[in-house]
Amino acid sequence: MTRGFLDVMEAWDGESVVTAFDAATGAWIFVALHDTRLGPAAGGTRMTSYPAPVDGLIDAMRLAEGMTWKWAGVGIRYGGGKAVIAVPDDLGDEARAGLIDRYAAHLISLRGAFQTGVDLGTTPEDMARIGAISGHAVGLVDGKPGDPGPYTARGVVAGIRAAVEHRIGEVDLGARSVLIQGLGDVGLPLAGLLAEAGATLYLTDLREDTAERARTRFGGVVVPPDDLWDVDVDVYAPCAVGATLNPDTIPRLRCRIVAGSANNQLLSEADGERLHERGILYAPDYVINAGGAAAFAAIHRGERDEARLRAIVDEIGSSLRDIFEEAATAGESPVHAARRRARRFLDAAGGPPAAAG
Ligand code: NAD
């Protein structure tokens, strides 16, 4: 047993990790349920190879805790959970298909304690299959994979509006400039919504053709990825990779607000303080990027009305307004206020963990 694992075990304050071994492929399945006070656990299924199965277990435990904060951060009544399927490097397509089916059967055995969706290494088609077999997949619309990107983008716009109002004192985005890093499933619809609102766009993507296509559709200025730190803007919206906010980049930032969809934007929690010290308002990632999750949770409950789904996503703006105000009153970074608010929500749910079934 590695030291890393013992450290994780000692720090883990979750509820359970249900483990299964798939003898046919040699894969290990870890379903980590971190905190189910708000409801049955929900989180993605990650399928990838690890140096050793224990590394997959550690990943599942760590990611499940992240989901607890994500759901509680926006007050959605799901518990924190995550599944990791640690597979051998050479898993063939046929073996993989069988494994997905057996994983779905495994979810049935958990009797609804865990609902899942796409994560690294799993596809919307996998979820359609898992949903058809088990009934425990989220992210499906009438049994078919849905696209969370536009809902996530809408939530980011709601968050940007809240941040602009708080930091700049204006609700109109017409006079604001936004730099979008990453023009994929979230960044592209985000560019469309911001262009509609009249914002000036700066667009950057590792793939120049992708950025250029977005510029053709929505206008704005394409910025080469290496030059993004030199652009003077109101809002930097990271919508690509994590850890872009770190001790190297924060001193270079030339924006007043950071508000985007990327997961794990801060390299470490101290970077939240660094932003605060520089007077840059940071919208905590797990709150502002919850639009897709919020919409799909509602769809999973049977909600179909598009106006209602949009209203649910727009609530992210209200959550962030509260967080910014609480942080300002306490003279601290929104990272702390968001965590405290989520903890309050979890504690208010009280009681024992949600029962399975
Ligand atoms: P995506 O893969 O569709 O798009 C990412 C884009 O970023 C691609 O065009 C890619 O070329 C570009 N990119 C990658 N690295 C880059 C870099 N260093 N600089 C500039 N561009 C770069 O991903 P997505 O679904 O749009 O998600 C974007 C981010 O938002 C990810 O961090 C994801 O985890 C997070 N997120 C997405 C959703 C969703 O609904 N899709 C929900 C919550 C969080």
Tab-separated table of C-alpha atoms and ligand atoms in Angstrom:
chain	number	residue	atom	x	y	z
A	1	MET	CA	0.000	0.000	0.000
A	2	THR	CA	1.463	3.334	-0.996
A	3	ARG	CA	1.903	6.284	1.337
A	4	GLY	CA	-0.331	8.329	-0.985
A	5	PHE	CA	-3.207	5.959	-0.398
A	6	LEU	CA	-2.784	6.010	3.376
A	7	ASP	CA	-2.846	9.819	3.292
A	8	VAL	CA	-6.067	9.774	1.286
A	9	MET	CA	-7.620	7.192	3.638
A	10	GLU	CA	-6.789	9.318	6.665
A	11	ALA	CA	-8.250	12.471	5.108
A	12	TRP	CA	-11.358	10.815	3.589
A	13	ASP	CA	-14.567	11.847	5.287
A	14	GLY	CA	-16.890	10.162	2.795
A	15	GLU	CA	-19.400	7.367	3.276
A	16	SER	CA	-18.377	4.373	1.189
A	17	VAL	CA	-16.535	3.039	-1.809
A	18	VAL	CA	-18.231	0.102	-3.478
A	19	THR	CA	-15.623	-1.965	-5.255
A	20	ALA	CA	-16.028	-4.630	-7.915
A	21	PHE	CA	-13.522	-6.604	-9.967
A	22	ASP	CA	-14.423	-7.499	-13.542
A	23	ALA	CA	-12.596	-10.781	-14.073
A	24	ALA	CA	-13.355	-10.904	-17.818
A	25	THR	CA	-11.288	-7.757	-18.502
A	26	GLY	CA	-9.200	-7.321	-15.355
A	27	ALA	CA	-10.864	-3.939	-14.744
A	28	TRP	CA	-11.526	-2.577	-11.254
A	29	ILE	CA	-14.704	-0.604	-10.622
A	30	PHE	CA	-14.779	1.913	-7.766
A	31	VAL	CA	-18.011	3.746	-6.985
A	32	ALA	CA	-17.198	6.332	-4.312
A	33	LEU	CA	-20.130	7.857	-2.412
A	34	HIS	CA	-18.855	10.856	-0.505
A	35	ASP	CA	-21.871	12.609	1.032
A	36	THR	CA	-25.485	11.679	0.321
A	37	ARG	CA	-27.267	13.957	2.784
A	38	LEU	CA	-28.751	15.957	-0.099
A	39	GLY	CA	-29.891	12.921	-2.083
A	40	PRO	CA	-28.608	9.910	-4.008
A	41	ALA	CA	-25.067	10.394	-5.257
A	42	ALA	CA	-24.517	11.537	-8.823
A	43	GLY	CA	-21.301	12.003	-10.740
A	44	GLY	CA	-19.498	10.941	-13.859
A	45	THR	CA	-17.911	7.611	-14.677
A	46	ARG	CA	-14.231	7.879	-15.563
A	47	MET	CA	-12.737	5.002	-17.507
A	48	THR	CA	-8.993	5.039	-17.919
A	49	SER	CA	-5.761	3.190	-17.160
A	50	TYR	CA	-3.828	3.907	-13.993
A	51	PRO	CA	-0.324	2.869	-12.903
A	52	ALA	CA	-2.089	0.649	-10.310
A	53	PRO	CA	-5.772	0.061	-9.394
A	54	VAL	CA	-5.219	1.891	-6.096
A	55	ASP	CA	-4.600	5.090	-8.071
A	56	GLY	CA	-8.054	4.693	-9.588
A	57	LEU	CA	-9.506	4.276	-6.108
A	58	ILE	CA	-7.785	7.469	-4.936
A	59	ASP	CA	-9.104	9.328	-7.997
A	60	ALA	CA	-12.667	8.112	-7.309
A	61	MET	CA	-12.533	9.250	-3.673
A	62	ARG	CA	-11.082	12.654	-4.549
A	63	LEU	CA	-13.499	13.276	-7.406
A	64	ALA	CA	-16.530	12.150	-5.366
A	65	GLU	CA	-15.740	14.800	-2.760
A	66	GLY	CA	-15.533	17.390	-5.534
A	67	MET	CA	-19.046	16.395	-6.593
A	68	THR	CA	-20.358	16.936	-3.051
A	69	TRP	CA	-19.210	20.571	-3.246
A	70	LYS	CA	-20.455	20.963	-6.790
A	71	TRP	CA	-24.037	19.894	-6.023
A	72	ALA	CA	-24.175	21.702	-2.689
A	73	GLY	CA	-22.566	24.788	-4.258
A	74	VAL	CA	-25.674	25.411	-6.337
A	75	GLY	CA	-28.167	23.728	-4.035
A	76	ILE	CA	-29.004	20.750	-6.245
A	77	ARG	CA	-30.301	17.812	-4.271
A	78	TYR	CA	-27.785	15.186	-5.295
A	79	GLY	CA	-25.038	13.668	-3.206
A	80	GLY	CA	-21.372	13.636	-4.140
A	81	GLY	CA	-20.256	10.514	-5.961
A	82	LYS	CA	-17.953	9.403	-8.721
A	83	ALA	CA	-17.133	6.111	-10.395
A	84	VAL	CA	-13.774	5.093	-11.737
A	85	ILE	CA	-13.276	2.049	-13.939
A	86	ALA	CA	-9.553	1.320	-13.920
A	87	VAL	CA	-8.965	-0.621	-17.131
A	88	PRO	CA	-5.942	-2.422	-18.592
A	89	ASP	CA	-4.100	-0.486	-21.333
A	90	ASP	CA	-4.985	-2.929	-24.076
A	91	LEU	CA	-8.763	-3.145	-23.601
A	92	GLY	CA	-10.306	-3.975	-27.010
A	93	ASP	CA	-13.655	-2.650	-28.283
A	94	GLU	CA	-15.556	-5.898	-27.739
A	95	ALA	CA	-14.216	-6.374	-24.221
A	96	ARG	CA	-15.032	-2.720	-23.476
A	97	ALA	CA	-18.648	-3.157	-24.614
A	98	GLY	CA	-19.072	-6.166	-22.315
A	99	LEU	CA	-17.538	-4.234	-19.451
A	100	ILE	CA	-19.987	-1.342	-19.941
A	101	ASP	CA	-22.906	-3.789	-19.764
A	102	ARG	CA	-21.590	-5.410	-16.599
A	103	TYR	CA	-20.954	-1.966	-15.096
A	104	ALA	CA	-24.598	-1.103	-15.777
A	105	ALA	CA	-25.630	-4.305	-13.981
A	106	HIS	CA	-23.392	-3.267	-11.092
A	107	LEU	CA	-25.301	0.041	-10.865
A	108	ILE	CA	-28.562	-1.914	-10.672
A	109	SER	CA	-27.134	-3.760	-7.673
A	110	LEU	CA	-26.606	-0.353	-5.994
A	111	ARG	CA	-30.366	0.220	-6.239
A	112	GLY	CA	-30.229	3.872	-7.234
A	113	ALA	CA	-27.583	4.967	-4.727
A	114	PHE	CA	-25.496	6.261	-7.658
A	115	GLN	CA	-26.584	7.998	-10.865
A	116	THR	CA	-23.942	8.581	-13.472
A	117	GLY	CA	-22.939	10.567	-16.542
A	118	VAL	CA	-20.050	11.071	-18.921
A	119	ASP	CA	-16.515	11.726	-17.739
A	120	LEU	CA	-13.044	11.180	-19.156
A	121	GLY	CA	-12.998	7.933	-21.155
A	122	THR	CA	-16.752	7.392	-21.353
A	123	THR	CA	-19.035	8.619	-24.115
A	124	PRO	CA	-22.646	9.787	-24.424
A	125	GLU	CA	-23.323	6.499	-26.256
A	126	ASP	CA	-21.990	4.563	-23.219
A	127	MET	CA	-24.434	6.517	-21.057
A	128	ALA	CA	-27.340	5.749	-23.376
A	129	ARG	CA	-26.462	2.038	-23.034
A	130	ILE	CA	-26.000	2.240	-19.258
A	131	GLY	CA	-29.268	4.166	-18.964
A	132	ALA	CA	-31.153	1.634	-21.070
A	133	ILE	CA	-29.889	-1.272	-18.959
A	134	SER	CA	-29.939	0.257	-15.486
A	135	GLY	CA	-32.052	3.434	-15.571
A	136	HIS	CA	-29.261	5.126	-13.613
A	137	ALA	CA	-27.714	7.447	-16.215
A	138	VAL	CA	-28.273	11.193	-16.252
A	139	GLY	CA	-27.702	13.389	-19.284
A	140	LEU	CA	-30.199	11.522	-21.449
A	141	VAL	CA	-33.121	13.207	-23.123
A	142	ASP	CA	-35.760	10.631	-24.046
A	143	GLY	CA	-33.098	7.915	-23.836
A	144	LYS	CA	-30.656	9.725	-26.137
A	145	PRO	CA	-27.492	11.558	-25.090
A	146	GLY	CA	-28.095	15.277	-24.595
A	147	ASP	CA	-25.551	18.093	-24.954
A	148	PRO	CA	-24.927	19.953	-21.695
A	149	GLY	CA	-22.685	22.572	-23.355
A	150	PRO	CA	-25.354	25.173	-24.187
A	151	TYR	CA	-26.812	24.977	-20.658
A	152	THR	CA	-23.357	25.277	-19.151
A	153	ALA	CA	-22.689	28.300	-21.376
A	154	ARG	CA	-25.961	29.902	-20.264
A	155	GLY	CA	-24.955	29.410	-16.617
A	156	VAL	CA	-21.596	31.050	-17.338
A	157	VAL	CA	-23.357	34.072	-18.837
A	158	ALA	CA	-25.580	34.312	-15.741
A	159	GLY	CA	-22.386	34.175	-13.649
A	160	ILE	CA	-20.622	36.805	-15.751
A	161	ARG	CA	-23.614	39.119	-15.374
A	162	ALA	CA	-23.570	38.671	-11.580
A	163	ALA	CA	-19.819	39.290	-11.472
A	164	VAL	CA	-19.990	42.387	-13.684
A	165	GLU	CA	-22.782	43.777	-11.543
A	166	HIS	CA	-20.819	43.161	-8.358
A	167	ARG	CA	-17.366	44.246	-9.506
A	168	ILE	CA	-18.176	46.971	-12.031
A	169	GLY	CA	-21.652	48.008	-10.894
A	170	GLU	CA	-23.405	47.501	-14.223
A	171	VAL	CA	-25.869	44.912	-15.479
A	172	ASP	CA	-25.473	45.595	-19.188
A	173	LEU	CA	-22.816	43.534	-20.963
A	174	GLY	CA	-22.882	45.840	-24.000
A	175	ALA	CA	-19.868	47.835	-22.868
A	176	ARG	CA	-17.916	44.854	-21.571
A	177	SER	CA	-15.100	42.827	-23.107
A	178	VAL	CA	-14.684	39.090	-22.541
A	179	LEU	CA	-11.746	36.860	-23.428
A	180	ILE	CA	-12.907	33.270	-24.010
A	181	GLN	CA	-10.167	30.646	-23.779
A	182	GLY	CA	-11.358	27.459	-25.506
A	183	LEU	CA	-14.148	27.464	-28.090
A	184	GLY	CA	-15.521	23.959	-27.716
A	185	ASP	CA	-18.853	22.652	-26.475
A	186	VAL	CA	-19.126	25.445	-23.888
A	187	GLY	CA	-16.933	28.231	-25.281
A	188	LEU	CA	-18.667	28.364	-28.653
A	189	PRO	CA	-22.256	28.773	-27.386
A	190	LEU	CA	-20.863	31.154	-24.758
A	191	ALA	CA	-19.423	33.319	-27.546
A	192	GLY	CA	-22.844	33.299	-29.229
A	193	LEU	CA	-24.698	34.373	-26.084
A	194	LEU	CA	-22.169	37.097	-25.258
A	195	ALA	CA	-22.228	38.419	-28.835
A	196	GLU	CA	-26.026	38.589	-28.576
A	197	ALA	CA	-25.638	40.618	-25.386
A	198	GLY	CA	-23.357	43.035	-27.251
A	199	ALA	CA	-20.095	42.189	-25.480
A	200	THR	CA	-16.765	42.629	-27.275
A	201	LEU	CA	-15.161	39.218	-27.743
A	202	TYR	CA	-11.561	38.104	-27.680
A	203	LEU	CA	-11.277	34.496	-28.779
A	204	THR	CA	-8.443	32.051	-28.256
A	205	ASP	CA	-8.090	28.333	-28.848
A	206	LEU	CA	-5.156	25.989	-29.289
A	207	ARG	CA	-6.679	25.253	-32.687
A	208	GLU	CA	-6.485	28.429	-34.706
A	209	ASP	CA	-9.157	27.250	-37.182
A	210	THR	CA	-11.583	26.758	-34.279
A	211	ALA	CA	-11.016	30.309	-33.032
A	212	GLU	CA	-11.268	31.651	-36.572
A	213	ARG	CA	-14.589	29.846	-37.139
A	214	ALA	CA	-15.994	31.367	-33.951
A	215	ARG	CA	-14.853	34.820	-35.068
A	216	THR	CA	-16.562	34.368	-38.434
A	217	ARG	CA	-19.834	33.470	-36.688
A	218	PHE	CA	-19.847	35.886	-33.784
A	219	GLY	CA	-17.285	38.594	-34.524
A	220	GLY	CA	-14.488	39.651	-32.207
A	221	VAL	CA	-10.718	39.374	-32.265
A	222	VAL	CA	-8.701	36.150	-32.420
A	223	VAL	CA	-5.844	36.066	-29.923
A	224	PRO	CA	-2.953	33.568	-30.281
A	225	PRO	CA	-2.953	31.234	-27.224
A	226	ASP	CA	0.428	32.492	-25.984
A	227	ASP	CA	-0.694	36.144	-26.074
A	228	LEU	CA	-3.815	35.750	-23.980
A	229	TRP	CA	-2.242	37.124	-20.807
A	230	ASP	CA	-1.442	40.417	-22.550
A	231	VAL	CA	-5.047	41.248	-23.451
A	232	ASP	CA	-6.710	43.963	-21.424
A	233	VAL	CA	-10.317	42.828	-20.795
A	234	ASP	CA	-13.088	43.062	-18.226
A	235	VAL	CA	-13.631	39.301	-18.009
A	236	TYR	CA	-11.344	36.337	-18.584
A	237	ALA	CA	-13.482	33.225	-19.210
A	238	PRO	CA	-11.364	30.052	-19.024
A	239	CYS	CA	-13.309	27.381	-20.941
A	240	ALA	CA	-10.562	24.925	-21.849
A	241	VAL	CA	-8.250	23.295	-19.321
A	242	GLY	CA	-7.688	23.437	-15.546
A	243	ALA	CA	-4.958	25.147	-13.489
A	244	THR	CA	-4.747	28.255	-15.679
A	245	LEU	CA	-4.848	30.360	-12.490
A	246	ASN	CA	-1.521	29.840	-10.789
A	247	PRO	CA	1.411	31.817	-9.307
A	248	ASP	CA	2.887	32.340	-12.799
A	249	THR	CA	-0.273	33.567	-14.544
A	250	ILE	CA	-2.090	35.547	-11.828
A	251	PRO	CA	0.440	38.424	-11.703
A	252	ARG	CA	0.082	38.736	-15.493
A	253	LEU	CA	-3.723	38.813	-15.656
A	254	ARG	CA	-5.135	42.047	-17.070
A	255	CYS	CA	-8.808	41.543	-16.219
A	256	ARG	CA	-11.166	42.485	-13.396
A	257	ILE	CA	-13.129	39.250	-13.325
A	258	VAL	CA	-12.407	35.559	-13.909
A	259	ALA	CA	-15.587	33.685	-14.787
A	260	GLY	CA	-15.549	30.612	-17.014
A	261	SER	CA	-16.518	26.969	-17.276
A	262	ALA	CA	-13.223	25.089	-16.954
A	263	ASN	CA	-12.987	22.624	-14.083
A	264	ASN	CA	-10.294	23.110	-11.422
A	265	GLN	CA	-9.198	26.550	-12.619
A	266	LEU	CA	-7.122	27.238	-9.513
A	267	LEU	CA	-3.853	25.321	-9.287
A	268	SER	CA	-4.306	25.454	-5.507
A	269	GLU	CA	-6.666	27.186	-3.080
A	270	ALA	CA	-3.984	29.802	-2.386
A	271	ASP	CA	-4.496	31.036	-5.945
A	272	GLY	CA	-8.009	32.114	-4.935
A	273	GLU	CA	-6.343	34.389	-2.366
A	274	ARG	CA	-3.848	35.656	-4.941
A	275	LEU	CA	-6.713	36.731	-7.195
A	276	HIS	CA	-8.477	38.380	-4.257
A	277	GLU	CA	-5.319	40.299	-3.315
A	278	ARG	CA	-5.058	41.580	-6.874
A	279	GLY	CA	-8.666	42.802	-6.741
A	280	ILE	CA	-9.794	40.297	-9.376
A	281	LEU	CA	-13.236	38.851	-8.687
A	282	TYR	CA	-13.226	35.071	-9.129
A	283	ALA	CA	-16.424	33.105	-9.756
A	284	PRO	CA	-15.738	29.687	-8.179
A	285	ASP	CA	-15.622	27.179	-11.034
A	286	TYR	CA	-17.832	24.497	-9.536
A	287	VAL	CA	-20.633	27.036	-9.081
A	288	ILE	CA	-20.462	28.907	-12.373
A	289	ASN	CA	-20.024	25.761	-14.498
A	290	ALA	CA	-22.984	23.851	-13.015
A	291	GLY	CA	-25.537	24.849	-15.675
A	292	GLY	CA	-25.389	21.602	-17.637
A	293	ALA	CA	-25.532	19.530	-14.457
A	294	ALA	CA	-28.456	21.579	-13.118
A	295	ALA	CA	-30.429	21.256	-16.354
A	296	PHE	CA	-29.782	17.533	-16.695
A	297	ALA	CA	-30.687	16.891	-13.064
A	298	ALA	CA	-34.022	18.585	-13.775
A	299	ILE	CA	-34.495	16.612	-17.015
A	300	HIS	CA	-33.756	13.405	-15.074
A	301	ARG	CA	-36.593	14.354	-12.700
A	302	GLY	CA	-38.924	14.663	-15.698
A	303	GLU	CA	-38.702	18.422	-16.399
A	304	ARG	CA	-39.065	19.141	-20.132
A	305	ASP	CA	-40.179	22.759	-20.374
A	306	GLU	CA	-37.290	24.669	-21.959
A	307	ALA	CA	-38.212	27.985	-20.298
A	308	ARG	CA	-38.233	26.267	-16.903
A	309	LEU	CA	-34.849	24.629	-17.601
A	310	ARG	CA	-33.385	27.995	-18.544
A	311	ALA	CA	-34.752	29.550	-15.370
A	312	ILE	CA	-33.133	26.765	-13.333
A	313	VAL	CA	-29.779	27.439	-15.010
A	314	ASP	CA	-30.130	31.196	-14.499
A	315	GLU	CA	-30.301	30.562	-10.739
A	316	ILE	CA	-26.516	30.256	-10.941
A	317	GLY	CA	-26.454	34.045	-11.241
A	318	SER	CA	-28.375	34.405	-7.960
A	319	SER	CA	-26.108	31.906	-6.207
A	320	LEU	CA	-23.042	33.855	-7.311
A	321	ARG	CA	-24.563	37.188	-6.285
A	322	ASP	CA	-25.036	35.783	-2.766
A	323	ILE	CA	-21.510	34.388	-2.741
A	324	PHE	CA	-19.932	37.662	-3.889
A	325	GLU	CA	-21.891	39.644	-1.306
A	326	GLU	CA	-21.038	37.270	1.517
A	327	ALA	CA	-17.370	37.366	0.517
A	328	ALA	CA	-17.368	41.173	0.337
A	329	THR	CA	-19.000	41.479	3.759
A	330	ALA	CA	-16.422	39.152	5.276
A	331	GLY	CA	-13.549	40.761	3.320
A	332	GLU	CA	-12.492	37.432	1.883
A	333	SER	CA	-12.248	35.650	-1.444
A	334	PRO	CA	-15.392	34.096	-2.973
A	335	VAL	CA	-13.681	30.698	-2.689
A	336	HIS	CA	-14.287	30.754	1.080
A	337	ALA	CA	-17.797	32.154	0.856
A	338	ALA	CA	-18.800	29.506	-1.700
A	339	ARG	CA	-17.460	26.692	0.455
A	340	ARG	CA	-19.182	28.005	3.586
A	341	ARG	CA	-22.480	28.419	1.739
A	342	ALA	CA	-22.259	24.849	0.410
A	343	ARG	CA	-21.442	23.546	3.885
A	344	ARG	CA	-24.471	25.391	5.304
A	345	PHE	CA	-26.662	23.764	2.685
A	346	LEU	CA	-25.288	20.314	3.519
A	347	ASP	CA	-25.689	20.846	7.252
A	348	ALA	CA	-29.239	22.124	6.799
A	349	ALA	CA	-30.072	18.901	4.948
A	350	GLY	CA	-28.886	17.170	8.137
A	351	GLY	CA	-30.055	13.700	8.953
A	352	PRO	CA	-28.520	10.429	7.910
A	353	PRO	CA	-27.259	9.782	4.380
A	354	ALA	CA	-29.940	9.156	1.726
A	355	ALA	CA	-31.005	5.508	1.613
A	356	ALA	CA	-30.491	3.573	-1.564
A	357	GLY	CA	-33.410	2.275	-3.549
B	1	NAD	P1	-14.230	20.836	-25.389
B	1	NAD	O1	-13.228	19.748	-25.408
B	1	NAD	O2	-15.462	20.715	-26.202
B	1	NAD	O3	-13.538	22.234	-25.803
B	1	NAD	C1	-12.336	22.661	-25.274
B	1	NAD	C2	-11.696	23.614	-26.277
B	1	NAD	O4	-10.545	24.182	-25.650
B	1	NAD	C3	-11.221	22.915	-27.547
B	1	NAD	O5	-11.623	23.674	-28.677
B	1	NAD	C4	-9.694	22.899	-27.409
B	1	NAD	O6	-9.012	23.009	-28.663
B	1	NAD	C5	-9.459	24.126	-26.558
B	1	NAD	N1	-8.221	24.115	-25.749
B	1	NAD	C6	-7.679	23.071	-25.090
B	1	NAD	N2	-6.586	23.474	-24.427
B	1	NAD	C7	-6.451	24.798	-24.664
B	1	NAD	C8	-5.535	25.793	-24.240
B	1	NAD	N3	-4.516	25.492	-23.431
B	1	NAD	N4	-5.697	27.067	-24.688
B	1	NAD	C9	-6.725	27.377	-25.529
B	1	NAD	N5	-7.630	26.478	-25.952
B	1	NAD	C10	-7.499	25.210	-25.516
B	1	NAD	O7	-14.593	21.047	-23.853
B	1	NAD	P2	-15.917	21.691	-23.245
B	1	NAD	O8	-16.956	20.648	-23.068
B	1	NAD	O9	-16.230	22.943	-23.986
B	1	NAD	O10	-15.426	22.057	-21.768
B	1	NAD	C11	-14.530	23.124	-21.542
B	1	NAD	C12	-14.165	23.158	-20.066
B	1	NAD	O11	-15.349	23.318	-19.281
B	1	NAD	C13	-13.505	21.869	-19.553
B	1	NAD	O12	-12.598	22.201	-18.515
B	1	NAD	C14	-14.681	21.085	-18.971
B	1	NAD	O13	-14.259	20.182	-17.958
B	1	NAD	C15	-15.494	22.215	-18.360
B	1	NAD	N6	-16.920	21.905	-18.221
B	1	NAD	C16	-17.666	21.572	-19.311
B	1	NAD	C17	-19.031	21.310	-19.166
B	1	NAD	C18	-19.901	20.983	-20.364
B	1	NAD	O14	-21.127	21.107	-20.248
B	1	NAD	N7	-19.340	20.580	-21.491
B	1	NAD	C19	-19.615	21.377	-17.880
B	1	NAD	C20	-18.829	21.735	-16.785
B	1	NAD	C21	-17.479	22.000	-16.968
